C-alpha cells in the first residue's frame, strides 16, 4: 500500500509538516502544538507519547480539523494520501472523518450515544459514508462487530451501550472506526481506563486487524508499556513540541532526550522490586509561561547554562542514528543506562502480624436487589417437577470476602473491572450497608454500629478516590477543603487550622501558598496530592485508596506512589489499595487479595502471589501486563469473554467459564474454597487444581505455558 512519489521514493500515507495549533486565552495565545512534523506509512503504527498537557490529543484532533473555539490551527500541512487535509472545507472533511481516517476516542461512555443501539450507531456511520441501503449496512455492521470479536454480534446488535462492559464498549468504538475500512486509525488513549486483561485484548485486536487490513495506526498514550508492545516508531512530546522521534527499539535501547529516559524509568515493572520509584522532578510547564531556554531544562538533570538561556532547541538528527532529538547535548549524552533498581537486594518492611489486626473483614457480602418492575426483584422459579415459586433476585457484587490489615501494612485488592473491588471498600467502611458479614476496626464491630457511631469513626478511616477532580469541591479553596475536615472532627480551628493546612500542603509536595487556590487551578497529579492532604488532615489510621493513580501519567504516578510510601513510614498508616495495575500493586503492597466475581481467588504476600503456584486467574492477570521493553515478548493468556454477570453467576467455580485449566464437570459442579498452598502458609488459593499441578507452572518472569497470541477457551 506504500505509494511512490515523483522522485521514485516512497510517499508516506500521512505526513505532518510544521503543524501549529493555538488557543486564545486571557493571557494571550497558547501554542498547544508547536511546529509538529512526522510521517506515517501505510501498515505502520506510530506511538505519540508524553505527559498530560504535552499536546498529544491536540495534535491528533488537529489532523482532522476537530479543534473547537477558542482553538485555531494557525500553520502547517497535514498531507494524507498526498492531499492537504487542512485545506479542505468542513463539508469535504466530513467525507474524510470516519471514512478514510477514523478516530477512536478514550472514553466510550461519553462517545457513544446512550439512546441509540450500538448497531444503529455503526449503521449510521456506514450509511453516511457509503452508498448502501439499511439492510446492507446492517449486514456490514454485524460483520465488523464479529471482526472486533463481540460475541453473538447479531443478537447484540440491538443492545444499548450501557448493556456492554467497558472493554466491549471500547470494541464498539473500534467497530465504528473500522466500519468503513479506513486507511488510518487515530487511537487516542484507547486502553487507559481498562484493566490489564481487557487492555491486552484490545491491543492484540488492533494488531491483528492491522495485519489483516493493512491500515496505519497513530497510537496516542502515556503508557510506554503499550508503546513497546504495539508500535513501530515513536514520537515523544513535551510542552507542545516533539522532543524525540525514533524507531521503537532505538528509543528503548538508547533514548536521546533526557525526558524520554525519565518516562521509561518511571514505569514500575511487575518483576522488579524498588526501594523507591524513580521520578521526573517537577511538572509540565505552564504553556502561558514557558522557560527562557529549553522547555525541559527546569526538570533536566543534564541541563547546563546554555540549556537555560539559549532558547528552546529544535528537533534535529542525532549523529550516527536515525533518531531526532530536541536537545543540544543529544550527540554527547549516553542515556542507554537508566535507573538502577534495587532488584533482589531490596527488602520489604517487616509487618508484625502476631496480634489483632487493625482492620478485619469476615464473610462480607453485598447483594443489590435486581429488577424494577411490578414485582420488583421477585421472579418465578420452577424446581424439577415442582410448582413455580417466587424467588428474590440479587446482584451478588460481593459474596463472602475475608481479609485483614495490620498496622503499617498495605493490602492490595486486584482484579478486572466488575469483580467487586470498590464495592468491598465502600461496604467495609459502611458507606454501603452490608448484606451480611462482619467488619472490625481495632476490635470494634463496625457492622453493628449506627450512623452516629460510624460518623465519629470516620476520622480513623479515610478514603482517596480515583478521580480527585470529582471528589474535591470546586467552589471551595484548597484551604477550605482541608480545613473543613479538621473543624468537623474538632482537630484544629482558626490560626492553628491554617498553619496545619500549610504544613500538610508542604508535606504532599505543594506550595503552602496554594491554600487560596481552587482545585481547577491544579493538574490531575496535584489534585490527587490535595486529596491525600485532605485524608491526612484528620490523622487517620487507615486510608482506603480506590484506584488513586490509574488515570495519572507514569511520572506523576511514581511521585504519588513514593509519597504514599513516605507518609506511611512517617505516620504508621495502613492502606487498603485498590488497583488493576499489577506493577503498581507489587511496588506498594505487602499482601495481595485477588478478586474474581465477588470472591477471593488468591491471597498472600507479594512474593507468594508473584511466584508459582498461581491461581489460573492470577496467572492470566500477570501475563497480560505490557512490559516497557520491546525485546521482552510475553506470551499472554487471553481469557475469552468477560466477567460473568453477578446477577447470574456460574455454578461451581466462579472462574470455570473462562478458565484455561478447567477440569470438566468437576469445576462446573464444585465450588472451591480457599486452601493453604502448604501447611501453615499465608498463601491461599481457591482452585480445584492440585497445588502440585499449579506449581509446575513457570514463574511470571518466564514464558507461560501457552503459544504467543493463543486465546484459551
XYZ file of C-alpha atoms in Angstrom:
713
model
C 0.000 0.000 0.000
C 3.030 2.290 0.047
C 2.818 4.921 -2.626
C 5.591 6.158 -4.920
C 6.330 9.861 -5.176
C 7.561 11.658 -8.288
C 11.187 11.126 -7.284
C 10.740 7.337 -7.216
C 10.841 7.271 -3.406
C 8.136 6.167 -1.018
C 5.431 8.666 -0.153
C 4.035 8.331 3.401
C 0.340 7.739 3.885
C 0.347 10.607 6.410
C 2.868 13.429 6.513
C 2.529 16.229 9.056
C 4.581 19.332 8.345
C 5.074 22.126 10.898
C 1.583 21.765 12.395
C 0.779 24.642 14.735
C -2.340 24.925 16.896
C -3.033 27.829 19.254
C -5.659 28.674 21.843
C -6.599 32.260 22.619
C -6.768 32.928 26.369
C -6.931 35.947 28.645
C -3.149 35.692 28.942
C -2.630 35.642 25.177
C -2.111 32.894 22.617
C -1.117 29.470 23.981
C 0.697 27.242 21.489
C -0.512 23.694 22.222
C 1.093 22.083 19.139
C 4.259 23.869 18.072
C 5.528 23.116 14.550
C 4.953 19.362 14.893
C 6.304 17.252 11.999
C 6.242 13.477 11.477
C 5.340 10.837 8.874
C 3.483 7.529 8.984
C 3.495 4.832 6.291
C 0.616 2.532 5.417
C 0.577 -0.535 7.661
C 2.728 1.103 10.348
C 1.941 2.028 13.936
C 3.383 5.196 15.406
C 3.197 5.978 19.100
C 2.752 9.549 20.296
C 3.677 9.693 23.994
C 4.121 12.265 26.738
C 2.562 13.515 29.956
C -0.836 15.198 30.163
C -0.571 18.658 28.650
C 2.197 17.636 26.239
C -0.031 18.289 23.218
C -0.722 14.718 22.052
C -4.510 14.893 21.780
C -4.463 18.438 20.398
C -2.116 17.259 17.643
C -4.337 14.263 16.866
C -7.536 16.314 16.728
C -5.824 18.952 14.613
C -5.171 16.333 11.929
C -8.952 16.044 11.453
C -9.766 19.756 11.976
C -11.541 18.923 15.248
C -10.259 21.937 17.203
C -13.050 23.941 18.816
C -13.086 27.654 19.600
C -11.033 29.330 21.074
C -8.567 26.953 19.431
C -7.285 27.530 15.919
C -4.891 25.738 13.563
C -2.549 28.551 12.577
C 0.028 26.816 10.404
C 1.380 23.723 8.742
C 0.193 20.975 6.436
C -1.402 17.571 7.017
C -0.833 15.554 3.850
C -2.981 12.446 3.738
C -2.505 10.369 0.591
C -0.945 13.455 -0.968
C -3.853 15.806 -0.143
C -3.620 18.575 2.475
C -6.483 17.956 4.915
C -6.130 21.451 6.381
C -7.077 22.977 3.018
C -10.391 21.099 2.823
C -13.755 22.633 3.623
C -15.804 21.320 6.535
C -18.097 19.516 4.078
C -15.176 17.691 2.467
C -13.642 16.900 5.867
C -16.874 15.172 6.924
C -16.332 12.819 3.997
C -12.836 12.023 5.325
C -13.603 11.592 9.031
C -14.811 8.109 9.833
C -14.339 7.056 6.232
C -10.659 7.342 5.290
C -9.428 8.407 8.737
C -11.140 7.122 11.905
C -10.738 8.444 15.459
C -11.122 6.060 18.409
C -11.601 8.277 21.491
C -10.608 7.438 25.063
C -13.955 7.279 26.869
C -16.568 5.050 25.206
C -19.404 6.055 27.528
C -19.127 9.737 26.631
C -18.525 8.949 22.940
C -21.421 6.537 22.342
C -24.987 7.819 22.130
C -26.838 6.280 25.128
C -30.271 6.437 23.412
C -29.208 4.590 20.240
C -28.394 0.900 19.990
C -24.774 0.068 19.223
C -25.817 -1.458 15.912
C -27.663 1.677 14.860
C -24.589 3.794 15.611
C -22.436 1.602 13.340
C -25.106 1.568 10.608
C -25.354 5.356 10.834
C -21.624 5.673 10.064
C -21.767 3.236 7.139
C -24.819 4.863 5.525
C -23.296 8.317 5.924
C -20.106 7.433 4.068
C -21.064 4.593 1.726
C -23.803 4.169 -0.834
C -25.637 1.346 0.929
C -29.218 0.809 1.978
C -30.124 -0.053 5.560
C -30.259 -3.878 5.182
C -26.815 -3.928 3.530
C -25.442 -1.529 6.150
C -26.838 -3.768 8.894
C -25.075 -6.816 7.458
C -21.813 -4.870 7.226
C -22.231 -3.630 10.808
C -22.759 -7.157 12.131
C -19.719 -8.329 10.181
C -17.494 -5.629 11.681
C -18.858 -6.435 15.163
C -17.692 -10.006 14.580
C -14.327 -8.678 13.368
C -13.770 -6.981 16.728
C -14.874 -10.181 18.490
C -18.111 -9.027 20.062
C -19.810 -12.338 20.980
C -23.242 -13.047 19.450
C -22.927 -9.979 17.229
C -26.299 -10.390 15.510
C -28.118 -10.804 18.833
C -26.288 -7.884 20.479
C -26.846 -5.543 17.519
C -29.937 -4.079 19.202
C -28.373 -3.696 22.659
C -27.623 -0.270 24.136
C -24.151 0.932 25.280
C -24.996 0.557 28.980
C -25.602 -3.159 28.402
C -21.937 -3.685 27.452
C -18.878 -3.874 29.695
C -16.136 -1.237 29.432
C -13.989 -3.450 27.236
C -16.915 -4.327 24.975
C -17.904 -0.658 24.639
C -14.329 0.048 23.528
C -14.745 -2.711 20.918
C -17.907 -0.976 19.727
C -15.911 2.225 19.195
C -13.291 0.246 17.281
C -16.097 -1.332 15.211
C -17.430 2.134 14.340
C -13.906 3.185 13.363
C -13.386 0.086 11.179
C -16.854 0.063 9.629
C -15.805 1.995 6.512
C -12.406 0.284 6.192
C -10.257 3.394 6.825
C -6.622 3.706 5.793
C -5.680 5.374 9.093
C -6.914 4.956 12.656
C -6.088 7.544 15.308
C -6.398 5.780 18.685
C -6.474 8.395 21.470
C -5.654 6.615 24.767
C -7.868 3.639 23.800
C -6.912 1.490 26.824
C -6.152 3.984 29.629
C -9.211 3.205 31.774
C -9.247 -0.547 31.096
C -7.938 -3.340 33.287
C -4.881 -5.286 32.129
C -6.738 -8.258 30.639
C -9.128 -6.085 28.621
C -6.241 -3.837 27.595
C -4.291 -6.855 26.326
C -7.289 -7.986 24.268
C -7.820 -4.543 22.716
C -4.133 -4.161 21.824
C -3.948 -7.633 20.291
C -7.163 -6.944 18.422
C -5.746 -3.735 16.909
C -2.541 -5.564 15.955
C -4.472 -8.420 14.324
C -6.782 -6.071 12.420
C -3.814 -4.036 11.235
C -2.074 -7.158 9.917
C -5.282 -8.244 8.197
C -6.375 -4.931 6.686
C -3.029 -3.116 6.274
C -4.168 0.129 7.893
C -1.906 2.603 9.674
C -2.401 3.436 13.365
C -1.422 6.548 15.298
C -1.420 5.353 18.941
C -1.668 8.176 21.479
C -0.826 7.109 25.019
C 1.190 7.894 28.136
C 1.785 4.169 28.764
C 5.169 3.191 27.352
C 4.331 -0.461 28.015
C 1.565 -0.136 25.407
C 4.022 1.556 23.027
C 6.633 -1.175 23.479
C 4.151 -3.905 22.544
C 2.373 -2.237 19.603
C 4.399 0.458 17.824
C 6.995 0.555 15.043
C 8.317 4.024 15.796
C 7.626 6.692 18.404
C 7.296 10.432 18.808
C 7.769 11.941 22.277
C 6.022 15.250 23.011
C 6.719 17.814 25.706
C 5.050 21.220 26.187
C 3.582 21.192 22.684
C 6.808 20.161 20.945
C 8.145 16.913 19.566
C 11.360 16.377 21.549
C 12.338 12.980 20.125
C 11.424 10.665 17.274
C 12.973 7.214 16.892
C 12.431 3.638 15.831
C 10.925 1.632 18.685
C 13.997 -0.472 19.542
C 16.322 2.537 19.342
C 14.101 4.573 21.646
C 14.174 1.980 24.438
C 17.786 0.861 23.984
C 19.299 4.334 23.801
C 16.910 7.280 24.195
C 18.394 10.568 23.031
C 16.414 13.052 25.111
C 16.531 13.139 28.956
C 12.732 13.435 29.068
C 12.335 10.124 27.234
C 14.757 8.462 29.652
C 12.736 9.788 32.585
C 9.444 8.478 31.177
C 10.901 4.992 30.673
C 12.397 4.893 34.167
C 9.131 5.981 35.824
C 7.261 2.801 34.864
C 7.026 0.281 37.744
C 7.882 -3.162 36.394
C 5.948 -6.166 37.674
C 9.082 -8.285 38.161
C 11.388 -5.644 39.699
C 11.456 -4.578 43.344
C 12.253 -0.926 44.026
C 13.416 0.848 47.125
C 11.876 3.981 45.630
C 10.404 4.547 42.190
C 12.442 6.940 40.029
C 10.540 10.115 39.243
C 10.684 13.131 36.990
C 11.018 16.130 39.270
C 8.601 18.992 38.793
C 5.724 19.145 36.327
C 4.882 20.137 32.787
C 5.416 23.911 32.440
C 2.532 26.337 32.073
C 2.204 26.965 28.337
C 1.471 30.634 29.078
C 4.807 30.999 30.906
C 7.427 28.801 29.251
C 11.078 28.884 30.381
C 13.518 31.164 28.596
C 15.647 28.323 27.274
C 14.819 24.646 26.743
C 11.299 23.886 27.969
C 12.581 20.789 29.799
C 15.620 22.472 31.401
C 13.985 23.134 34.839
C 13.413 19.361 35.238
C 16.532 18.079 33.489
C 19.459 16.573 35.414
C 21.779 17.294 32.474
C 20.844 20.956 31.914
C 23.654 23.472 31.505
C 23.647 27.255 31.355
C 23.359 27.025 27.581
C 20.174 24.968 28.002
C 18.632 27.571 30.288
C 19.405 30.623 28.172
C 19.795 29.510 24.574
C 16.174 29.157 23.523
C 14.117 26.014 23.006
C 16.114 23.643 20.744
C 14.615 22.332 17.510
C 14.233 18.679 16.595
C 17.456 17.687 14.831
C 19.124 14.435 13.638
C 21.382 12.657 16.131
C 24.759 11.678 14.713
C 25.099 8.035 13.684
C 21.401 7.214 14.258
C 18.030 7.555 12.587
C 16.718 9.306 15.702
C 15.978 13.008 16.061
C 16.071 14.908 19.347
C 15.408 18.460 20.525
C 18.432 18.594 22.854
C 21.701 20.473 22.361
C 23.546 17.652 24.171
C 21.907 14.774 22.257
C 25.163 13.846 20.480
C 27.126 13.791 23.745
C 24.819 12.175 26.315
C 24.762 8.425 26.913
C 21.252 7.651 28.172
C 21.344 3.934 27.420
C 21.592 3.064 31.113
C 18.615 4.182 33.147
C 17.657 3.952 36.782
C 19.233 1.009 38.580
C 16.539 -0.756 40.609
C 17.358 -2.414 43.871
C 16.329 -5.801 42.412
C 16.652 -8.843 44.609
C 18.596 -6.910 47.233
C 15.528 -4.876 48.169
C 13.961 -5.829 51.488
C 10.339 -5.116 52.237
C 9.293 -3.650 55.555
C 8.528 -6.150 58.272
C 4.909 -6.286 59.440
C 4.077 -7.586 62.904
C 1.037 -9.820 62.430
C 1.247 -11.537 65.803
C -1.527 -9.548 67.470
C -5.004 -8.398 66.496
C -5.337 -6.722 63.071
C -6.244 -3.059 62.782
C -8.976 -3.867 60.277
C -10.673 -7.238 59.759
C -13.333 -8.278 57.225
C -15.116 -11.603 57.705
C -17.532 -13.210 55.226
C -18.539 -9.783 53.886
C -21.445 -9.798 51.432
C -23.122 -7.038 49.484
C -26.098 -8.047 47.339
C -28.052 -5.415 45.412
C -31.722 -6.028 44.576
C -32.316 -6.660 40.871
C -35.364 -5.666 38.885
C -37.636 -2.635 38.997
C -40.897 -3.956 37.556
C -44.243 -4.670 39.212
C -42.786 -7.500 41.277
C -39.513 -5.645 41.879
C -36.729 -8.171 42.302
C -39.075 -11.149 42.633
C -39.044 -13.734 39.835
C -40.728 -17.082 39.263
C -38.558 -20.174 39.569
C -39.552 -23.797 38.966
C -37.663 -26.634 40.609
C -37.562 -30.049 38.958
C -41.115 -31.381 38.892
C -42.276 -28.793 41.396
C -44.633 -25.844 41.354
C -43.332 -22.388 40.401
C -42.198 -20.321 43.358
C -41.238 -16.706 43.838
C -37.527 -16.036 44.391
C -35.804 -12.789 45.165
C -33.117 -11.899 42.586
C -29.939 -10.127 43.665
C -26.723 -8.876 42.112
C -24.053 -10.560 44.231
C -21.406 -7.865 43.910
C -19.503 -9.124 46.968
C -20.190 -12.682 48.017
C -18.212 -13.723 51.086
C -14.886 -11.882 51.399
C -12.310 -12.340 54.165
C -9.119 -10.308 54.705
C -7.366 -8.274 57.389
C -4.928 -5.363 57.572
C -2.350 -4.813 60.291
C -0.832 -1.542 61.491
C 1.591 -0.100 58.939
C 0.576 -2.658 56.298
C -0.670 -2.161 52.739
C -3.083 -4.766 51.393
C -3.911 -4.669 47.698
C -7.239 -5.610 46.113
C -6.763 -6.529 42.443
C -8.948 -7.898 39.680
C -10.762 -6.953 36.498
C -13.384 -4.218 36.356
C -16.648 -5.517 37.755
C -15.116 -8.051 40.154
C -16.323 -6.109 43.232
C -13.175 -4.318 44.462
C -14.699 -0.868 45.003
C -17.887 -2.349 46.446
C -15.776 -4.187 49.033
C -14.163 -0.912 50.100
C -17.396 1.036 50.341
C -19.214 -1.756 52.154
C -16.363 -2.372 54.583
C -16.382 1.332 55.521
C -20.189 1.161 55.724
C -20.658 3.739 53.011
C -22.893 0.937 51.729
C -24.917 -1.191 54.125
C -23.584 -4.782 54.121
C -25.948 -7.638 53.332
C -24.081 -9.950 55.675
C -20.718 -10.397 57.346
C -18.620 -8.708 59.978
C -16.154 -5.790 59.882
C -13.939 -4.858 62.826
C -11.775 -1.782 63.342
C -9.424 -2.064 66.326
C -11.710 -4.837 67.578
C -14.855 -2.677 67.393
C -17.706 -4.174 65.315
C -18.396 -1.614 62.590
C -21.190 -3.772 61.179
C -23.193 -3.294 64.395
C -22.731 0.485 64.655
C -25.375 3.079 63.948
C -24.891 6.129 61.747
C -23.800 8.428 64.594
C -21.167 5.955 65.801
C -19.883 5.486 62.244
C -19.565 9.266 61.757
C -17.355 9.534 64.813
C -15.195 6.719 63.428
C -14.747 8.416 60.053
C -11.777 10.282 61.471
C -9.872 6.998 61.778
C -10.804 5.712 58.299
C -10.401 7.929 55.253
C -10.768 7.323 51.530
C -8.871 8.593 48.467
C -10.922 8.267 45.288
C -9.810 7.582 41.720
C -10.913 10.926 40.300
C -9.819 13.796 42.538
C -11.492 16.354 40.297
C -14.942 14.950 41.100
C -14.196 14.379 44.796
C -12.916 17.919 45.538
C -15.500 20.701 45.942
C -14.884 23.086 43.002
C -16.446 26.011 44.901
C -14.076 25.778 47.860
C -10.421 26.762 48.079
C -7.841 24.153 48.946
C -7.536 25.664 52.413
C -11.291 25.411 52.972
C -11.425 21.808 51.717
C -8.653 20.602 54.013
C -9.610 22.835 56.923
C -13.247 21.744 56.970
C -12.241 18.180 57.858
C -10.228 19.468 60.834
C -13.146 21.550 62.081
C -15.639 18.720 61.635
C -13.576 16.399 63.833
C -12.522 19.113 66.337
C -8.828 18.817 65.479
C -7.994 22.464 64.836
C -9.642 25.816 64.211
C -8.595 29.363 63.349
C -4.880 30.084 63.089
C -3.891 26.557 64.110
C -6.030 25.147 61.300
C -4.397 27.439 58.698
C -0.901 26.564 59.906
C -1.645 22.848 59.858
C -3.148 23.122 56.362
C 0.002 24.828 55.100
C 2.135 22.114 56.718
C 0.071 19.386 55.054
C 0.357 21.027 51.628
C 4.116 21.193 52.080
C 4.164 17.563 53.174
C 2.443 16.386 49.990
C 4.788 18.388 47.796
C 2.681 21.500 47.127
C 3.385 25.136 47.882
C 1.848 26.303 51.183
C 0.694 29.401 49.283
C -1.692 27.129 47.356
C -4.082 27.465 50.293
C -6.031 30.200 48.472
C -6.311 28.423 45.098
C -9.214 26.365 43.767
C -8.999 22.718 42.585
C -9.337 23.604 38.877
C -6.071 25.559 39.105
C -4.112 22.336 39.666
C -3.085 19.438 37.431
C -4.506 15.951 37.959
C -1.462 14.833 39.936
C -1.589 17.949 42.111
C -5.304 17.426 42.754
C -4.524 13.901 43.927
C -1.961 15.359 46.333
C -4.674 17.672 47.687
C -6.935 14.639 48.199
C -4.132 12.935 50.126
C -3.633 16.047 52.283
C -7.377 16.091 52.963
C -7.244 12.455 54.114
C -4.254 13.157 56.367
C -5.880 16.228 57.928
C -7.875 14.151 60.435
C -4.900 11.937 61.418
C -6.435 8.606 60.318
C -5.075 5.142 60.992
C -6.445 3.568 57.794
C -6.726 5.050 54.296
C -8.604 3.279 51.515
C -7.037 4.163 48.147
C -9.508 3.379 45.346
C -7.534 3.383 42.051
C -5.674 6.558 43.125
C -3.144 6.558 40.256
C -4.866 4.752 37.365
C -5.674 7.951 35.452
C -2.309 9.635 36.037
C 0.779 9.881 33.828
C 3.549 7.422 34.671
C 5.789 10.196 36.000
C 3.052 11.628 38.267
C 2.042 8.089 39.254
C 5.577 7.403 40.512
C 5.537 10.613 42.563
C 2.200 9.732 44.204
C 3.280 6.158 44.999
C 6.519 7.358 46.577
C 4.551 9.946 48.554
C 2.157 7.297 49.879
C 5.098 5.144 50.982
C 6.803 8.079 52.693
C 3.636 9.096 54.533
C 3.011 5.530 55.637
C 6.502 5.283 57.124
C 6.094 8.638 58.856
C 2.607 8.145 60.331
C 2.431 4.303 60.594
C -0.625 4.340 58.363
C -2.352 1.279 56.971
C -3.660 1.191 53.388
C -6.272 -0.784 51.514
C -5.025 -0.207 47.968
C -7.396 -0.985 45.093
C -5.913 -1.256 41.616
C -5.902 -3.230 38.370
C -2.251 -2.293 37.698
C -0.110 -5.261 38.728
C 3.162 -3.311 38.607
C 1.778 -0.657 40.943
C 0.385 -3.246 43.346
C 3.675 -5.111 43.546
C 5.567 -1.932 44.350
C 3.364 -0.534 47.107
C 1.651 -3.561 48.705
C 2.751 -6.067 51.340
C -0.063 -8.553 50.734
C -2.436 -9.018 47.802
C -6.037 -10.212 47.587
C -7.004 -11.295 44.053
C -10.760 -10.993 43.460
C -12.987 -12.552 40.840
C -16.772 -12.191 40.627
C -17.183 -11.041 44.213
C -14.994 -13.763 45.734
C -11.337 -14.200 46.696
C -9.384 -16.278 44.160
C -5.956 -15.957 45.811
C -4.381 -14.217 48.778
C -0.808 -13.977 50.027
C 2.247 -11.794 50.313
C 3.514 -10.060 47.187
C 6.322 -12.594 46.870
C 3.876 -15.510 47.187
C 1.329 -14.184 44.708
C 4.027 -13.319 42.158
C 5.623 -16.771 42.384
C 4.271 -20.194 41.399
C 1.879 -21.726 42.207
C -0.644 -19.275 40.725
C -4.385 -19.375 40.578
C -5.204 -19.636 36.820
C -6.871 -16.205 37.021
C -3.842 -14.621 38.710
C -1.636 -16.170 36.056
C -3.715 -14.560 33.308
C -3.520 -11.155 35.028
C 0.270 -11.397 35.297
C 0.672 -12.491 31.681
C -1.413 -9.556 30.418
C 0.843 -6.799 31.818
C 2.520 -4.921 28.905
C 6.234 -4.638 29.651
C 8.105 -1.451 28.769
C 10.676 -3.496 26.857
C 10.123 -4.285 23.158
C 12.587 -7.193 23.382
C 10.501 -8.943 26.023
C 7.633 -10.775 24.390
C 5.206 -12.088 26.978
C 3.015 -14.984 25.934
C -0.334 -13.674 27.027
C -3.143 -15.854 28.302
C -6.090 -14.001 26.790
C -9.290 -15.067 28.507
C -12.315 -15.383 26.262
C -15.389 -13.417 27.195
C -15.808 -11.101 30.151
C -16.562 -11.447 33.843
C -19.985 -13.167 34.137
C -22.901 -11.205 35.491
C -23.091 -11.293 39.297
C -26.867 -11.449 38.801
C -26.490 -14.954 37.391
C -23.080 -16.322 38.418
C -21.962 -19.702 37.040
C -22.316 -22.847 39.082
C -19.284 -24.451 40.678
C -16.088 -22.417 40.408
C -16.829 -18.768 39.506
C -13.893 -18.797 37.047
C -14.787 -22.054 35.265
C -16.457 -20.345 32.265
C -13.128 -18.747 31.264
C -10.507 -20.967 32.896
C -7.791 -22.449 30.621
C -7.190 -25.257 33.184
C -10.815 -26.275 33.678
C -11.379 -29.883 34.815
C -14.694 -30.595 33.060
C -17.712 -31.282 35.258
C -15.670 -31.097 38.447
C -15.182 -27.329 38.087
C -18.756 -26.862 36.850
C -20.334 -28.560 39.868
C -17.968 -27.964 42.799
C -17.219 -24.580 44.321
C -13.632 -24.404 45.605
C -12.639 -22.930 48.958
C -9.507 -21.018 49.926
C -6.847 -23.529 50.913
C -3.250 -23.183 52.033
C -0.655 -23.985 49.373
C 1.318 -25.687 52.128
C 0.641 -26.267 55.839
C 0.904 -23.077 57.879
C 1.324 -20.847 54.793
C -0.365 -17.454 54.444
C -0.629 -18.178 50.719
C -4.114 -19.477 49.935
C -5.711 -20.304 46.600
C -9.329 -21.073 45.730
C -8.920 -23.652 42.958
C -9.743 -27.318 42.377
C -6.373 -27.938 40.734
C -3.833 -29.609 42.984
C -1.010 -27.454 44.335
C 1.457 -29.765 42.607
C -0.136 -29.073 39.217
C -0.135 -25.327 39.811
C 3.487 -25.450 40.984
C 4.538 -26.879 37.628
C 3.811 -23.542 36.017
C 6.692 -21.259 35.384
C 7.216 -18.025 37.250
C 5.906 -14.796 35.788
C 9.395 -13.751 34.696
C 9.485 -16.590 32.170
C 7.138 -17.532 29.308
C 3.885 -19.082 30.451
C 2.587 -22.359 29.060
C 0.748 -21.054 26.026
C 1.734 -20.160 22.499
C 2.257 -16.499 21.557
C -1.096 -14.846 20.997
C -3.003 -18.008 21.869
C -6.555 -17.497 23.070
C -7.718 -20.041 25.571
C -11.281 -21.284 25.521
